[in-house]
Short mmCIF file of C-alpha atoms in Angstrom, two decimals:
data_model
loop_
_atom_site.label_atom_id
_atom_site.label_comp_id
_atom_site.label_asym_id
_atom_site.label_seq_id
_atom_site.Cartn_x
_atom_site.Cartn_y
_atom_site.Cartn_z
CA UNK A 22 88.39 84.77 88.73
CA UNK A 23 86.13 87.24 86.97
CA UNK A 24 85.42 90.95 87.22
CA UNK A 25 83.46 93.84 85.76
CA UNK A 26 83.76 97.63 85.89
CA UNK A 27 80.68 99.85 86.09
CA UNK A 28 79.84 101.90 83.00
CA UNK A 29 80.71 105.15 84.83
CA UNK A 30 84.11 103.63 85.82
CA UNK A 31 83.47 104.28 89.54
CA UNK A 32 83.20 100.67 90.74
CA UNK A 33 84.84 97.31 90.11
CA UNK A 34 83.38 93.98 91.20
CA UNK A 35 85.52 90.87 91.43
CA UNK A 36 84.69 87.24 92.16
CA UNK A 37 86.96 84.30 92.67
CA UNK A 38 87.22 80.70 93.76
CA UNK A 39 86.08 81.63 97.29
CA UNK A 40 82.48 82.18 96.03
CA UNK A 41 82.51 85.81 97.24
CA UNK A 42 81.94 89.03 95.28
CA UNK A 43 83.77 92.18 96.38
CA UNK A 44 82.93 95.68 95.17
CA UNK A 45 85.72 98.28 95.12
CA UNK A 46 85.74 102.03 94.66
CA UNK A 47 88.05 102.44 91.65
CA UNK A 48 89.37 105.89 92.60
CA UNK A 49 90.35 105.02 96.20
CA UNK A 50 90.84 101.24 95.74
CA UNK A 51 88.80 100.76 98.93
CA UNK A 52 86.61 97.70 99.35
CA UNK A 53 83.07 99.01 99.77
CA UNK A 54 80.91 95.87 99.89
CA UNK A 55 81.22 92.10 100.22
CA UNK A 56 78.51 89.83 98.81
CA UNK A 57 78.25 86.24 100.06
CA UNK A 58 75.73 83.66 98.93
CA UNK A 59 77.01 81.39 96.17
CA UNK A 60 77.78 77.76 96.99
CA UNK A 61 80.41 77.17 94.29
CA UNK A 62 82.76 79.01 91.94
CA UNK A 63 81.41 82.21 90.40
CA UNK A 64 82.00 82.24 86.66
CA UNK A 65 80.58 85.61 85.60
CA UNK A 66 79.70 88.99 87.13
CA UNK A 67 78.17 92.06 85.50
CA UNK A 68 76.97 95.49 86.62
CA UNK A 69 73.63 96.80 85.42
CA UNK A 70 73.97 99.91 83.19
CA UNK A 71 73.17 102.20 86.15
CA UNK A 72 75.55 100.28 88.52
CA UNK A 73 72.76 99.72 91.07
CA UNK A 74 72.64 95.94 90.55
CA UNK A 75 75.05 93.10 89.88
CA UNK A 76 74.25 89.74 88.35
CA UNK A 77 76.46 86.75 89.02
CA UNK A 78 76.45 83.17 87.81
CA UNK A 79 78.10 80.13 89.36
CA UNK A 80 79.30 76.87 87.81
CA UNK A 81 76.02 75.10 88.65
CA UNK A 82 74.12 77.68 86.55
CA UNK A 83 72.59 79.51 89.50
CA UNK A 84 72.14 83.22 88.80
CA UNK A 85 71.90 85.79 91.57
CA UNK A 86 70.93 89.47 91.55
CA UNK A 87 72.66 91.72 94.08
CA UNK A 88 72.09 95.24 95.37
CA UNK A 89 75.34 97.04 94.43
CA UNK A 90 74.59 100.12 96.56
CA UNK A 91 77.64 100.82 98.77
CA UNK A 92 77.28 100.11 102.49
CA UNK A 93 76.77 103.22 104.59
#
């Protein structure tokens, strides 16, 4: 499992063995977005400095870029 917190401390992203990233609102602890698309274990996640994007890497060295904007 891996995680990152946005620089402004508003959001947390976690990723685990299920190959799914989940973004949470830190203040409310509510899940605000689910990101699906990796085919194997995610080994690293990181917010961009402005928290608008997330990068993730899986064990087979595939890197993905995700829109971190909360769902409306």
